[in-house]
Amino acid sequence: MDIAKDYGLDFYEMRFEVVPADVLYTFGAYGMPTRFTHWSFGKTFQKMKMSYDYNLSRIYELVINSDPCYAFLLEGNRPIQNELVSAHVLAHCDFFKNNAAYAGTSRFMVESMASSAERIRKYELEQGRQEVEKFLDAALALQEHIDPYHRTIKEVKEKKESPPQSSRYDDLFQLEDKLAKKERDEAKVSKEKTSSDSKSKILSHSETNEKKEENESSTKKLSPQKDVLLFLMKEGRFLEEWQQDILSIIRDEMLYFWPQLRTKIMNEGWASYWHLRIMREMEMTENDAWEFAKMHAQVVQPSRLSINPYYVGLKMFEDIEKRYGREKMFEVREVETDQSFLRNYLTKELVHDLDLYIYKKVGNQWQVIEKNWEVVRDQLVDKLTNGGFPTIYVEDGDFNRAGELYLRHAYEGVELDIPYLERTIPYLYTFWQRPVHLETMIDGKKVLFTYNGEKVTRKYQ
């Protein structure tokens, strides 16, 4: 810690704990030391633990973005390994504390997730475990379809401008969401009071045009919304309170994890850069020095089939230091995400030195199809858009004037995985209970996928 501070690293108070493999791999599978239970986490645990048992892979540590910062070290680590891991962790914590992408994240998520897990356990007792797990299946299938900027820009602004108020739905949201939701709820209630007492939640085809205008649902007037989970949580007419709460839990947890998706290369590169420098300042025996060199080489070993974020991030930070100085490194660590990091600092020389290229399978063989450094850089940047997930917008919550849900894929040259789409769209029906439509592009043609509660169909437009 003293060496790290001398280098200028600024991290939260640290909490280190040495834990057995079963515990560490459980935390790794769940993503946190405290979280609700779900079969998918158990599946991940079995896969990870089996790789460890057969010596195919190994998790040396798990570090949590929190204040204080928790770090869990594997019980079987040798002292020199824990020294390297601790140096790596300190740099991660410095990154969590200082990178702008993490500014809006809760630093008390460990406690928050524990509270959420208790609420979900309560729902399992009240509603039945099978019913709750079925709903969690649907929520987790759509968890990536949020808009992290909705909260960090719009709702935080509304929070600052609005006086504190109470709401019976306060427990559905984190502090930064409460005030904005109350304001929207009150506006909605006010609108409903001015409508006819016979107004139904789903517009009937038999209503007159005049009554439709009077009772028009707010969902029809909404601009395209990227935060699918938030839209479903607010506008899902058939959701019960416990279901709204679970959606809010999944969304809050995804908002917490989202910056990590946006900074994987930077974060691991930063930690690798500093564990190397800190360890060089440590007193080591010849055997320890050999063990350290071996472990570091394994961590930053280039991959033949994918990007190793430890390796690419390390080399890019070293190049920034070489060209601009260490002060610039700290500036980059503070203001960039992976997309801007690669766009601004992945140079022609780095692409050549790192041997980066684009390849695809032609027949039965993999072939390099592009080595132009700008094309390689741009494709890497494009793949990181929206955390690597397809961007989906809610276009209409009353499609066909029958309460149907219409979504649009923001197609940017990459087609959706059709089998995956056809397995996922029924989960939207779980929330909406009306036909769900998703517009996308296949082979240059617009296609509309529809799930009516029984089967998925497609229509070329």
XYZ file of C-alpha atoms in Angstrom:
461
model
C 0.000 0.000 0.000
C 2.828 2.413 0.814
C 4.468 1.761 -2.548
C 1.148 2.212 -4.361
C 0.469 5.507 -2.585
C 3.982 6.721 -3.386
C 3.183 6.108 -7.047
C 0.075 8.280 -6.703
C -2.625 5.603 -6.566
C -5.710 6.746 -4.667
C -7.904 3.911 -3.376
C -10.592 3.351 -0.779
C -9.836 1.752 2.566
C -9.081 -1.907 1.850
C -10.524 -5.094 3.341
C -8.593 -8.257 2.404
C -9.912 -11.713 3.219
C -8.430 -15.124 2.379
C -11.205 -17.611 1.490
C -11.415 -21.261 0.335
C -11.892 -22.062 -3.352
C -15.575 -22.956 -2.906
C -16.291 -19.550 -1.410
C -14.267 -17.579 -3.960
C -15.841 -19.386 -6.903
C -19.290 -18.861 -5.417
C -18.581 -15.128 -5.223
C -17.235 -15.244 -8.783
C -20.340 -17.012 -10.100
C -22.728 -14.623 -8.357
C -20.584 -11.581 -9.152
C -20.789 -10.446 -5.521
C -20.462 -11.930 -2.019
C -24.157 -11.155 -1.350
C -26.838 -11.685 -3.990
C -30.172 -13.439 -4.575
C -30.110 -17.098 -5.576
C -30.828 -18.340 -9.098
C -30.080 -21.568 -10.948
C -27.970 -19.730 -13.571
C -25.461 -18.711 -10.889
C -25.176 -22.335 -9.804
C -24.544 -23.360 -13.388
C -21.762 -20.787 -13.683
C -20.276 -21.955 -10.383
C -20.126 -25.585 -11.508
C -18.403 -24.627 -14.756
C -15.839 -22.382 -13.049
C -15.170 -24.743 -10.159
C -14.694 -27.711 -12.515
C -12.075 -25.756 -14.470
C -10.302 -25.031 -11.182
C -10.520 -28.654 -9.998
C -8.993 -29.897 -13.266
C -6.337 -27.151 -13.161
C -7.606 -25.588 -16.397
C -8.078 -22.097 -14.967
C -7.759 -20.287 -11.664
C -9.278 -17.233 -9.997
C -6.632 -15.646 -7.799
C -8.851 -12.901 -6.407
C -12.164 -11.083 -6.548
C -12.348 -7.343 -5.881
C -15.557 -5.415 -5.239
C -16.285 -1.824 -6.269
C -17.315 -0.546 -2.845
C -16.238 1.712 0.005
C -14.442 0.169 1.819
C -13.110 -1.937 -1.046
C -13.399 -5.683 -0.433
C -10.848 -8.091 -1.916
C -11.090 -11.866 -1.540
C -7.918 -13.903 -2.065
C -7.750 -17.627 -2.828
C -6.691 -19.702 0.151
C -4.272 -21.794 -1.929
C -2.260 -18.802 -3.133
C 1.396 -18.692 -2.154
C 2.610 -15.528 -0.353
C 4.284 -14.145 -3.482
C 1.071 -14.722 -5.427
C -0.950 -12.830 -2.821
C 1.541 -9.959 -2.985
C 1.063 -9.679 -6.751
C -2.710 -10.074 -6.414
C -2.844 -7.388 -3.703
C -0.891 -4.960 -5.899
C -3.291 -5.752 -8.757
C -6.294 -5.168 -6.467
C -5.035 -1.790 -5.245
C -4.903 -0.546 -8.828
C -8.424 -1.870 -9.481
C -9.702 0.003 -6.442
C -7.931 3.174 -7.603
C -9.683 2.755 -10.962
C -13.103 2.204 -9.332
C -12.677 5.327 -7.224
C -11.399 7.673 -9.914
C -12.737 6.635 -13.335
C -15.678 8.806 -14.397
C -17.750 5.827 -15.569
C -18.058 4.669 -11.941
C -19.058 8.053 -10.538
C -22.759 7.185 -10.485
C -22.434 3.695 -9.021
C -23.444 2.862 -5.463
C -20.451 2.269 -3.178
C -22.704 0.337 -0.790
C -23.920 -2.307 -3.228
C -22.806 -5.202 -1.020
C -25.325 -4.138 1.628
C -27.938 -3.223 -0.997
C -27.695 -6.619 -2.686
C -28.044 -8.359 0.658
C -31.255 -6.411 1.293
C -32.534 -7.228 -2.213
C -31.799 -10.911 -1.688
C -33.893 -10.857 1.495
C -36.823 -9.292 -0.344
C -36.667 -11.907 -3.087
C -36.557 -14.693 -0.495
C -39.685 -13.164 1.035
C -41.410 -13.226 -2.353
C -40.453 -16.881 -2.789
C -42.262 -17.671 0.479
C -45.294 -15.602 -0.477
C -45.615 -16.388 -4.191
C -43.860 -19.743 -4.396
C -40.259 -20.339 -5.403
C -41.158 -21.695 -8.844
C -43.241 -18.601 -9.670
C -40.484 -16.212 -8.569
C -37.762 -18.161 -10.375
C -39.820 -18.136 -13.575
C -40.081 -14.354 -13.341
C -36.343 -14.048 -12.600
C -35.625 -16.102 -15.729
C -37.425 -13.463 -17.789
C -35.821 -10.511 -15.985
C -32.276 -11.877 -16.300
C -32.806 -12.669 -19.989
C -33.371 -8.934 -20.590
C -31.089 -7.424 -17.933
C -28.613 -5.897 -20.392
C -31.310 -3.770 -22.045
C -31.054 -0.709 -19.839
C -29.994 2.886 -20.374
C -27.322 3.785 -17.806
C -27.427 7.424 -18.898
C -31.121 7.743 -18.064
C -30.284 7.716 -14.361
C -26.906 9.397 -14.370
C -28.042 12.400 -16.413
C -31.812 12.867 -16.516
C -32.970 11.497 -13.182
C -30.090 12.952 -11.172
C -30.916 16.354 -12.648
C -34.578 15.920 -11.697
C -33.515 14.886 -8.198
C -31.553 18.106 -7.712
C -34.436 20.254 -8.971
C -37.270 18.501 -7.079
C -38.098 18.751 -3.340
C -38.110 15.518 -1.307
C -41.431 13.653 -1.446
C -42.677 10.266 -0.320
C -44.169 7.418 -2.337
C -45.567 3.997 -1.553
C -43.194 2.638 -4.174
C -40.072 4.054 -2.545
C -38.674 0.593 -1.892
C -38.577 -0.107 -5.625
C -35.790 2.308 -6.325
C -32.358 3.419 -5.218
C -32.131 6.924 -3.735
C -31.242 8.524 -7.060
C -34.419 7.136 -8.690
C -37.009 7.883 -5.990
C -37.767 11.531 -6.587
C -37.950 11.253 -10.374
C -40.374 8.328 -10.135
C -42.636 10.169 -7.694
C -42.871 13.101 -10.062
C -43.832 10.853 -12.969
C -46.347 8.913 -10.883
C -48.106 12.068 -9.729
C -48.336 13.350 -13.299
C -49.830 10.032 -14.370
C -52.407 10.050 -11.537
C -53.399 13.598 -12.375
C -53.963 12.643 -16.004
C -56.055 9.634 -15.033
C -58.324 11.756 -12.799
C -59.277 13.920 -15.754
C -60.280 10.885 -17.793
C -63.607 9.128 -17.865
C -64.333 6.655 -15.054
C -64.902 4.016 -17.685
C -61.389 4.304 -19.056
C -59.695 0.888 -19.527
C -55.952 0.284 -19.350
C -55.891 -1.166 -22.839
C -57.636 0.922 -25.495
C -60.571 -0.832 -27.099
C -61.154 -0.728 -30.850
C -64.755 0.229 -30.113
C -63.868 3.545 -28.431
C -64.618 6.693 -30.362
C -61.788 8.834 -31.686
C -62.719 11.582 -29.238
C -62.497 9.291 -26.236
C -59.212 7.796 -27.451
C -57.685 11.251 -27.533
C -59.042 12.034 -24.071
C -57.801 8.782 -22.533
C -54.671 8.383 -24.577
C -52.029 6.382 -22.722
C -48.742 8.075 -21.939
C -46.948 5.139 -23.585
C -48.181 6.276 -27.004
C -46.565 9.672 -26.657
C -43.193 8.481 -25.467
C -40.116 8.955 -27.598
C -38.164 5.780 -28.400
C -36.755 4.473 -25.130
C -33.573 2.467 -24.782
C -34.194 1.436 -21.176
C -36.436 -1.551 -21.860
C -36.416 -2.740 -18.234
C -37.432 0.678 -16.914
C -40.238 0.943 -19.462
C -41.595 -2.493 -18.556
C -41.325 -1.719 -14.844
C -43.250 1.554 -15.172
C -45.757 0.691 -17.879
C -46.372 -3.043 -17.469
C -50.119 -3.060 -16.820
C -50.260 -6.597 -15.486
C -47.251 -6.534 -13.192
C -47.792 -6.950 -9.468
C -45.810 -4.964 -6.925
C -43.434 -7.831 -6.163
C -42.715 -8.197 -9.879
C -42.022 -4.476 -10.230
C -39.686 -4.728 -7.278
C -37.747 -7.608 -8.820
C -37.388 -5.684 -12.083
C -36.068 -2.696 -10.139
C -33.562 -4.958 -8.340
C -32.284 -6.462 -11.603
C -32.025 -3.020 -13.189
C -30.184 -1.485 -10.208
C -27.699 -4.367 -10.151
C -27.110 -4.081 -13.898
C -26.507 -0.337 -13.516
C -23.863 -1.214 -10.930
C -22.125 -3.738 -13.212
C -22.421 -1.632 -16.388
C -19.241 0.495 -15.915
C -17.231 -2.722 -15.616
C -18.492 -3.768 -19.053
C -17.424 -0.392 -20.449
C -13.906 -0.409 -18.978
C -12.693 -4.023 -19.053
C -9.585 -3.335 -21.176
C -8.674 -0.150 -19.313
C -9.310 -1.564 -15.846
C -7.302 -4.750 -16.350
C -4.570 -2.912 -18.213
C -4.280 -0.344 -15.427
C -4.106 -3.062 -12.756
C -1.508 -5.028 -14.751
C 0.629 -1.934 -15.294
C 0.713 -1.130 -11.581
C 1.136 -4.623 -10.178
C 4.237 -4.875 -12.376
C 5.684 -1.600 -11.058
C 4.768 -2.220 -7.419
C 6.220 -5.740 -7.408
C 9.496 -4.494 -8.855
C 9.848 -2.355 -5.708
C 9.328 -5.334 -3.386
C 12.144 -7.355 -1.879
C 12.017 -10.839 -3.388
C 14.106 -13.964 -3.209
C 15.315 -15.529 -6.445
C 12.533 -18.125 -6.277
C 9.907 -15.466 -5.618
C 11.174 -13.359 -8.509
C 10.890 -16.369 -10.794
C 7.365 -17.134 -9.533
C 6.311 -13.519 -10.001
C 7.685 -13.370 -13.551
C 5.911 -16.611 -14.424
C 2.558 -15.485 -13.012
C 2.749 -12.058 -14.671
C 3.562 -13.685 -18.020
C 0.516 -15.936 -17.702
C -1.735 -12.982 -16.937
C -0.643 -10.877 -19.923
C -0.118 -13.702 -22.404
C -1.558 -12.743 -25.826
C -4.509 -14.797 -27.021
C -4.659 -16.222 -30.542
C -8.452 -16.117 -30.790
C -9.568 -13.116 -28.735
C -8.448 -9.889 -27.101
C -6.671 -10.347 -23.776
C -7.652 -7.124 -21.933
C -4.732 -7.476 -19.492
C -2.238 -7.557 -22.360
C -3.768 -4.946 -24.676
C -4.546 -2.540 -21.819
C -1.050 -2.876 -20.357
C 0.664 -2.213 -23.681
C -1.542 0.793 -24.393
C -0.875 2.394 -20.999
C 2.861 1.801 -21.429
C 2.674 3.442 -24.853
C 0.802 6.440 -23.408
C 3.472 6.810 -20.729
C 6.223 6.588 -23.353
C 4.634 9.212 -25.613
C 3.022 11.611 -23.128
C 4.291 10.861 -19.616
C 2.831 9.294 -16.492
C 0.633 12.315 -15.687
C -1.241 11.678 -18.941
C -1.834 8.078 -17.867
C -3.680 9.262 -14.765
C -5.740 11.653 -16.870
C -6.695 8.866 -19.278
C -7.569 6.578 -16.346
C -9.943 9.239 -15.076
C -11.878 10.295 -18.174
C -11.896 7.469 -20.740
C -13.854 4.260 -21.302
C -12.742 1.351 -23.491
C -14.324 2.832 -26.614
C -12.655 6.232 -26.327
C -9.480 4.597 -25.011
C -9.107 2.483 -28.151
C -10.314 5.240 -30.471
C -7.845 7.794 -29.126
C -4.790 5.732 -28.165
C -4.668 2.533 -30.241
C -2.069 3.558 -32.813
C -0.873 2.035 -36.063
C 2.341 0.938 -34.357
C 0.426 -0.754 -31.511
C -1.872 -2.613 -33.902
C 1.231 -3.903 -35.679
C 3.152 -4.740 -32.497
C 0.139 -6.478 -30.899
C -0.500 -8.345 -34.160
C -4.164 -7.377 -34.230
C -6.231 -8.311 -37.270
C -9.723 -9.341 -38.360
C -10.369 -12.937 -39.306
C -13.331 -15.157 -40.139
C -14.025 -18.747 -41.044
C -13.932 -19.430 -44.780
C -15.026 -22.991 -45.427
C -13.265 -25.103 -42.833
C -10.400 -22.686 -42.228
C -9.930 -19.416 -40.402
C -8.459 -16.703 -42.608
C -7.183 -13.183 -41.958
C -9.380 -10.806 -43.965
C -8.192 -7.393 -42.745
C -4.954 -5.970 -41.322
C -5.510 -2.269 -42.034
C -4.925 -0.722 -38.624
C -7.747 1.815 -38.829
C -10.290 -0.831 -39.865
C -9.114 -3.111 -37.042
C -9.334 -0.279 -34.511
C -12.780 0.814 -35.692
C -14.180 -2.705 -35.553
C -12.875 -3.151 -32.018
C -14.530 0.134 -31.030
C -17.811 -0.820 -32.723
C -17.952 -4.155 -30.903
C -17.808 -2.301 -27.580
C -20.852 -0.135 -28.356
C -23.565 -0.581 -25.712
C -21.356 -2.963 -23.758
C -21.260 -5.350 -26.712
C -25.029 -5.939 -26.603
C -27.508 -5.072 -29.387
C -29.312 -1.775 -28.889
C -33.088 -2.188 -28.641
C -35.609 0.662 -28.407
C -39.218 0.612 -27.239
C -41.114 2.368 -30.034
C -44.756 1.882 -29.012
C -46.574 0.517 -25.988
C -49.961 0.549 -27.709
C -49.159 -0.859 -31.143
C -52.207 -1.619 -33.316
C -54.202 0.310 -30.692
C -54.483 -2.956 -28.807
C -51.879 -2.532 -26.086
C -49.242 -4.484 -28.030
C -45.537 -3.814 -27.527
C -43.357 -2.753 -30.467
C -39.553 -2.704 -30.229
C -36.911 -1.817 -32.796
C -33.356 -3.089 -33.124
C -30.971 -0.228 -33.926
C -29.293 -2.102 -36.773
C -25.732 -0.926 -37.470
C -24.422 -3.634 -39.766
C -24.504 -6.554 -37.319
C -27.496 -8.884 -37.449
C -29.128 -10.342 -34.362
C -28.642 -13.983 -33.433
C -32.011 -15.235 -34.712
C -32.270 -18.444 -32.634
C -31.370 -16.403 -29.540
C -33.936 -13.755 -30.488
C -36.676 -16.365 -30.903
C -35.900 -17.811 -27.467
C -35.794 -14.395 -25.795
C -38.817 -12.551 -27.188
C -41.308 -14.760 -25.251
C -39.810 -13.366 -22.038
C -41.068 -9.919 -23.039
C -44.551 -11.401 -23.192
C -44.118 -12.453 -19.547
C -44.051 -8.769 -18.591
C -46.483 -7.338 -21.139
C -49.126 -10.098 -21.516
C -49.943 -8.857 -25.018
C -48.363 -9.610 -28.414
C -44.760 -8.394 -28.668
C -43.118 -7.262 -31.916
C -39.419 -6.721 -32.654
C -38.225 -5.046 -35.843
C -34.742 -5.844 -37.162
C -32.791 -6.399 -40.405
C -31.859 -9.703 -42.065
C -29.918 -9.810 -45.343
C -30.639 -6.131 -45.883
C -34.411 -6.556 -45.470
C -36.619 -5.302 -42.662
C -38.170 -8.152 -40.690
C -40.797 -8.039 -37.949
C -40.717 -10.847 -35.376
C -43.903 -11.345 -33.360
C -44.743 -13.481 -30.347
C -48.457 -13.785 -29.601
C -48.228 -15.903 -26.480
C -48.048 -19.181 -28.372
C -45.459 -18.991 -31.149
C -42.897 -16.727 -32.802
C -43.559 -15.637 -36.394
C -41.625 -13.415 -38.781
C -42.852 -11.093 -41.505
C -40.643 -9.454 -44.141
C -41.599 -5.863 -44.782
